[in-house]
């Protein structure tokens, strides 16, 4: 999922999710970047409304153990 | 008073006076429909009502005389007098009288031409009939039947006559053979005068289910109001719901903002993961 | 709903829901009482298990939540 | 819950839910009125849109065992 | 809900939810405290296990609940 | 959760959720205030419509099995 | 959500989620870092098993979640 998190991070920074920005973030996290995966990610997200895609994702129900916290 | 009765023969006058006298002794005076009640059953119903209501059969002309003499809303009762009506005298709540009469009703077979008050449904399954012309009779009445294992079997559950529709002769015959009794038998209240008001069946027939639903709704409204307005109550269930609501609001705010605090961090992780998943897909 | 509220108030006071008690409560609330409605109410509730009808309310929001799917 | 039924009854009579009106209704139901509870009720309902509050379904507490599912 | 928030805050601070503590918190937030509501709140919480009530909050849907209207 | 309750309390008092107001409420509850957590809280709420956020079902509803309970 | 994306990215890179690593990723994404929020995030994650939290999110019923919409 790290490539997706990187894309979400770039997106939430208000930047365009392109190869350069994704690579920068992944590198900063200490991840050895796979160029072809970055390319594939950017291509897959091309034309995708990221806001809309993530807007439906609610958090999962809290487990009872956590609920007491 | 005597203007209506002075020309009547003595026994008729006595009959009218007896009705008027009974009317004076009871809070409720009304008319019931006794159509189709066999004599023995009629006696049984009268016995069942003993103590709570008196049913009196009288000539309609004399009933009308009596109602005219009583005046007021009793004159309106005249419009409900029919060849199958009888007088009923009782006390108390007219809605309760209506309900108790409904509860004493039983069922009988339908006659051709009668209107069924309810859907007549014939269930699928085996019958006790041996193969014979009955199969054709069933089919002509709209009931799909076949022979199965030496017995007549109804192939599928069928609504033969819908509520409010007339039952034709073929249907009536077959339903009687199937021992299906769609027609209610008993006293039907046609109209009643109580405390100067006339009450008709459309008003007297109470839908208990509707009342139950309203009670449930009222209880729900009270619960909603108590929780939403955080009204303090002595009901622990409500207090718990109020706490739960406040906690949920805090969690919602924590996740939405997001506020990185222990109580909500797992939910925030969960949301981030789900967002990533949604994007991946 | 005011007749129902009145009946439930009388019921929660531990009193019998009869014509007198319902009328007293409605009048106190400043509602012009319709005798025949009170009679109908009392007759209807005569055969109703009020506690049971109330208890259905408690579970209702949960049921609705599931039904929302 | 009788105090809240009283408030709903007063409200459905088109009256303002104040201490006096609530007390009158509770008394008529034969309930010994606790002044401080009436005050708390009226204070809690102050500024509340009762129509909205009664129709917005509150969730019933979910059993802990079930929540773990 | 401010009285409930105050109670939860006091509780999460590990303090006993009593009139004094609730009033102190409400006042600090700039809320004009209604003594009778505080009293009624504390009385209502008596006999309720706050931890358990919190755990029952487990992710019950707030938005869906409105459908019950 | 105490910082969030404090924010909700300040908000429901009709005040702006700023460092000062949150600290005052936390202190009144007897909580030793962590300046950095307060700062983080205020920063997180910057630009957030609190009313909307609290009514948004952030968590997913409880599983259907639980809802039937 | 950018702070949590950063944390999850660091976590999925197999690194410890600390202030430094989170800041590095946020900066690389071009996000102006708020120190207090990073501190709060790291503090909140202390003792939390991120893998477990994710696996719960994965296991939670997605279909039901839609009901919250």
XYZ file of C-alpha atoms in Angstrom, chain B:
281
model
C -95.451 10.987 24.603
C -98.626 9.120 23.988
C -99.246 10.818 20.684
C -97.376 8.076 18.841
C -98.915 5.147 20.645
C -102.453 6.013 21.611
C -103.853 4.519 18.442
C -101.965 1.229 18.874
C -103.519 -1.908 20.295
C -102.683 -2.538 23.921
C -100.018 -5.255 23.360
C -98.216 -3.127 20.827
C -98.345 -0.160 23.148
C -96.852 -2.298 25.891
C -94.074 -3.395 23.564
C -93.240 0.208 22.644
C -93.326 1.239 26.280
C -91.042 -1.612 27.206
C -88.492 -0.424 24.619
C -88.733 3.148 25.877
C -88.381 1.954 29.445
C -85.295 -0.157 28.604
C -83.791 2.812 26.825
C -84.162 4.816 29.998
C -82.336 2.185 32.010
C -79.284 1.905 29.772
C -76.590 4.280 28.592
C -76.271 2.621 25.208
C -79.160 1.912 22.872
C -78.423 0.603 19.459
C -79.207 -1.689 16.583
C -77.435 -4.908 15.738
C -77.545 -6.900 12.545
C -78.566 -10.484 13.260
C -78.485 -11.636 9.636
C -77.567 -15.260 9.094
C -77.304 -16.254 12.735
C -78.857 -19.682 13.321
C -81.340 -19.734 16.210
C -79.180 -21.886 18.451
C -76.142 -19.681 17.984
C -78.271 -16.598 18.569
C -79.325 -17.990 21.944
C -75.671 -18.736 22.744
C -74.597 -15.191 21.927
C -77.375 -13.786 24.089
C -76.246 -15.950 26.976
C -72.613 -14.843 26.459
C -73.695 -11.228 26.598
C -75.673 -11.768 29.756
C -74.912 -9.033 32.207
C -73.214 -6.760 29.703
C -75.847 -6.315 27.007
C -79.457 -7.214 26.271
C -80.555 -8.078 22.739
C -84.239 -7.695 21.973
C -85.991 -8.625 18.767
C -89.029 -6.477 18.101
C -91.182 -5.509 15.164
C -89.580 -2.739 13.212
C -92.699 -0.604 13.215
C -92.791 -0.740 16.994
C -89.059 -0.017 17.231
C -89.605 3.033 15.071
C -92.522 4.100 17.268
C -90.287 3.821 20.303
C -87.415 5.743 18.688
C -89.765 8.503 17.606
C -91.071 8.722 21.113
C -87.554 8.914 22.571
C -86.748 11.694 20.105
C -83.385 13.383 19.564
C -80.723 11.154 18.055
C -82.994 8.136 18.415
C -84.870 9.411 15.394
C -81.610 9.068 13.450
C -81.458 5.429 14.511
C -84.579 4.829 12.424
C -82.437 5.048 9.316
C -80.552 1.953 10.459
C -83.574 -0.238 11.175
C -83.705 -3.163 8.731
C -85.399 -6.524 8.355
C -82.390 -8.145 10.059
C -81.935 -5.657 12.869
C -82.535 -6.157 16.565
C -82.275 -3.817 19.510
C -79.348 -3.862 21.874
C -79.189 -2.217 25.295
C -75.943 -1.932 27.238
C -73.906 0.298 29.493
C -70.513 1.919 29.315
C -68.069 2.608 26.544
C -69.570 2.081 23.054
C -66.135 1.226 21.650
C -65.800 -1.556 24.182
C -69.281 -2.868 23.306
C -68.322 -2.939 19.638
C -65.122 -4.791 20.460
C -66.847 -7.349 22.663
C -69.429 -8.042 19.933
C -66.640 -8.493 17.384
C -64.896 -10.893 19.724
C -67.979 -13.109 20.043
C -68.185 -13.581 16.283
C -67.579 -16.987 14.725
C -67.254 -18.061 11.100
C -69.625 -19.870 8.744
C -69.578 -21.072 5.152
C -70.377 -18.583 2.432
C -73.541 -18.636 0.336
C -73.467 -17.858 -3.372
C -73.637 -14.127 -4.022
C -72.290 -13.056 -0.644
C -69.490 -10.538 -0.397
C -66.445 -11.793 1.464
C -65.051 -9.363 4.031
C -61.573 -10.870 3.711
C -59.367 -12.505 1.081
C -60.264 -16.177 0.730
C -57.025 -18.114 0.392
C -56.854 -21.815 -0.346
C -53.476 -23.243 0.675
C -51.482 -25.672 -1.436
C -51.365 -29.232 -0.181
C -53.195 -32.526 -0.022
C -56.969 -32.734 0.544
C -59.063 -35.574 1.902
C -60.935 -35.924 -1.432
C -60.699 -39.098 -3.451
C -60.218 -38.629 -7.216
C -63.476 -37.723 -8.935
C -65.441 -34.807 -10.325
C -64.136 -32.676 -7.430
C -60.949 -32.021 -9.425
C -62.964 -30.324 -12.144
C -65.049 -28.441 -9.595
C -61.925 -27.097 -7.939
C -60.458 -26.045 -11.243
C -63.679 -24.320 -12.298
C -63.563 -22.381 -9.038
C -60.059 -21.242 -9.965
C -58.187 -23.626 -7.686
C -55.437 -25.603 -9.498
C -55.861 -29.251 -8.441
C -54.363 -32.595 -9.467
C -54.398 -36.197 -8.356
C -51.415 -37.232 -6.326
C -51.003 -40.589 -4.592
C -54.656 -41.476 -4.841
C -55.806 -38.176 -3.334
C -56.732 -34.812 -4.718
C -54.015 -32.272 -4.153
C -54.122 -28.468 -4.465
C -51.118 -27.525 -6.528
C -50.523 -23.963 -5.349
C -51.793 -21.524 -2.763
C -54.422 -19.377 -4.389
C -56.471 -16.337 -3.427
C -59.837 -17.488 -4.733
C -61.874 -14.397 -3.911
C -60.531 -11.037 -2.887
C -61.979 -9.070 0.026
C -65.016 -7.062 -1.060
C -65.840 -9.342 -3.998
C -68.848 -11.580 -4.404
C -68.483 -15.328 -4.077
C -70.069 -17.185 -7.012
C -71.949 -20.454 -6.714
C -69.109 -22.695 -7.897
C -66.712 -21.061 -5.455
C -69.215 -21.229 -2.583
C -69.829 -24.960 -3.182
C -66.136 -25.826 -3.336
C -65.231 -23.665 -0.328
C -67.947 -25.393 1.693
C -66.528 -28.795 0.682
C -63.047 -27.586 1.715
C -64.576 -26.490 5.019
C -63.405 -22.914 4.495
C -65.627 -20.519 6.434
C -65.049 -16.944 5.373
C -68.265 -15.331 6.662
C -68.372 -13.894 10.165
C -71.448 -14.802 12.206
C -72.522 -12.736 15.127
C -74.031 -9.491 16.158
C -72.801 -6.555 14.119
C -73.399 -3.196 15.681
C -75.174 -1.016 13.095
C -75.520 2.165 15.119
C -75.663 3.125 18.744
C -76.794 6.187 20.666
C -74.718 7.077 23.676
C -74.862 10.277 25.696
C -76.762 12.063 22.995
C -74.368 11.082 20.206
C -74.839 8.544 17.468
C -71.880 6.209 16.811
C -71.493 4.190 13.608
C -69.273 1.139 12.936
C -66.708 3.085 10.896
C -65.929 5.078 14.036
C -66.400 2.235 16.505
C -64.070 -0.189 14.774
C -60.719 0.419 16.471
C -57.463 -0.612 14.883
C -55.521 -1.818 17.919
C -52.399 -2.318 15.835
C -52.475 1.357 14.917
C -52.659 2.285 18.581
C -49.759 -0.033 19.361
C -47.740 1.576 16.594
C -48.537 5.015 17.992
C -47.427 3.995 21.474
C -44.182 2.704 20.037
C -43.779 5.949 18.103
C -44.483 8.047 21.210
C -41.980 6.043 23.226
C -39.468 6.494 20.431
C -40.104 10.242 20.321
C -39.651 10.547 24.059
C -36.397 8.597 23.855
C -35.184 10.710 20.939
C -36.038 13.947 22.715
C -34.380 12.806 25.936
C -31.189 11.789 24.166
C -30.974 14.595 21.612
C -31.732 17.364 24.108
C -29.668 15.620 26.833
C -32.589 15.830 29.247
C -31.540 14.269 32.534
C -33.800 11.344 33.397
C -33.913 8.610 35.991
C -33.741 5.990 33.248
C -30.220 4.457 33.025
C -30.869 3.312 29.470
C -31.394 6.935 28.405
C -28.338 8.142 30.331
C -26.251 5.463 28.631
C -27.590 6.527 25.249
C -26.718 10.148 26.028
C -23.178 9.192 26.994
C -22.888 7.014 23.902
C -24.053 9.901 21.730
C -21.530 12.304 23.251
C -18.767 9.730 22.843
C -19.730 9.118 19.234
C -19.756 12.825 18.545
C -16.307 13.169 20.064
C -15.040 10.207 18.034
C -16.614 11.523 14.872
C -14.938 14.877 15.395
C -11.676 13.134 16.241
C -11.728 11.064 13.057
C -13.029 13.809 10.801
C -10.588 16.549 11.851
C -8.475 14.327 12.402
C -7.294 14.786 15.979
C -4.440 12.419 16.796
C -5.479 11.211 20.239
C -5.398 7.755 21.781
C -9.160 7.253 21.792
C -9.496 7.685 18.041
C -6.101 6.853 16.549
C -7.085 3.305 15.598
C -10.174 4.592 13.855
C -8.053 7.142 11.986
C -5.659 4.398 10.892
C -8.644 2.371 9.807
C -10.018 5.260 7.797
C -6.672 5.920 6.118
C -6.330 2.254 5.268
C -9.831 2.155 3.831
C -9.183 5.267 1.785
C -6.023 3.727 0.412
C -7.947 0.565 -0.375
C -10.694 2.516 -2.082
C -8.131 4.272 -4.235
C -6.342 1.029 -5.013
C -9.588 -0.414 -6.323
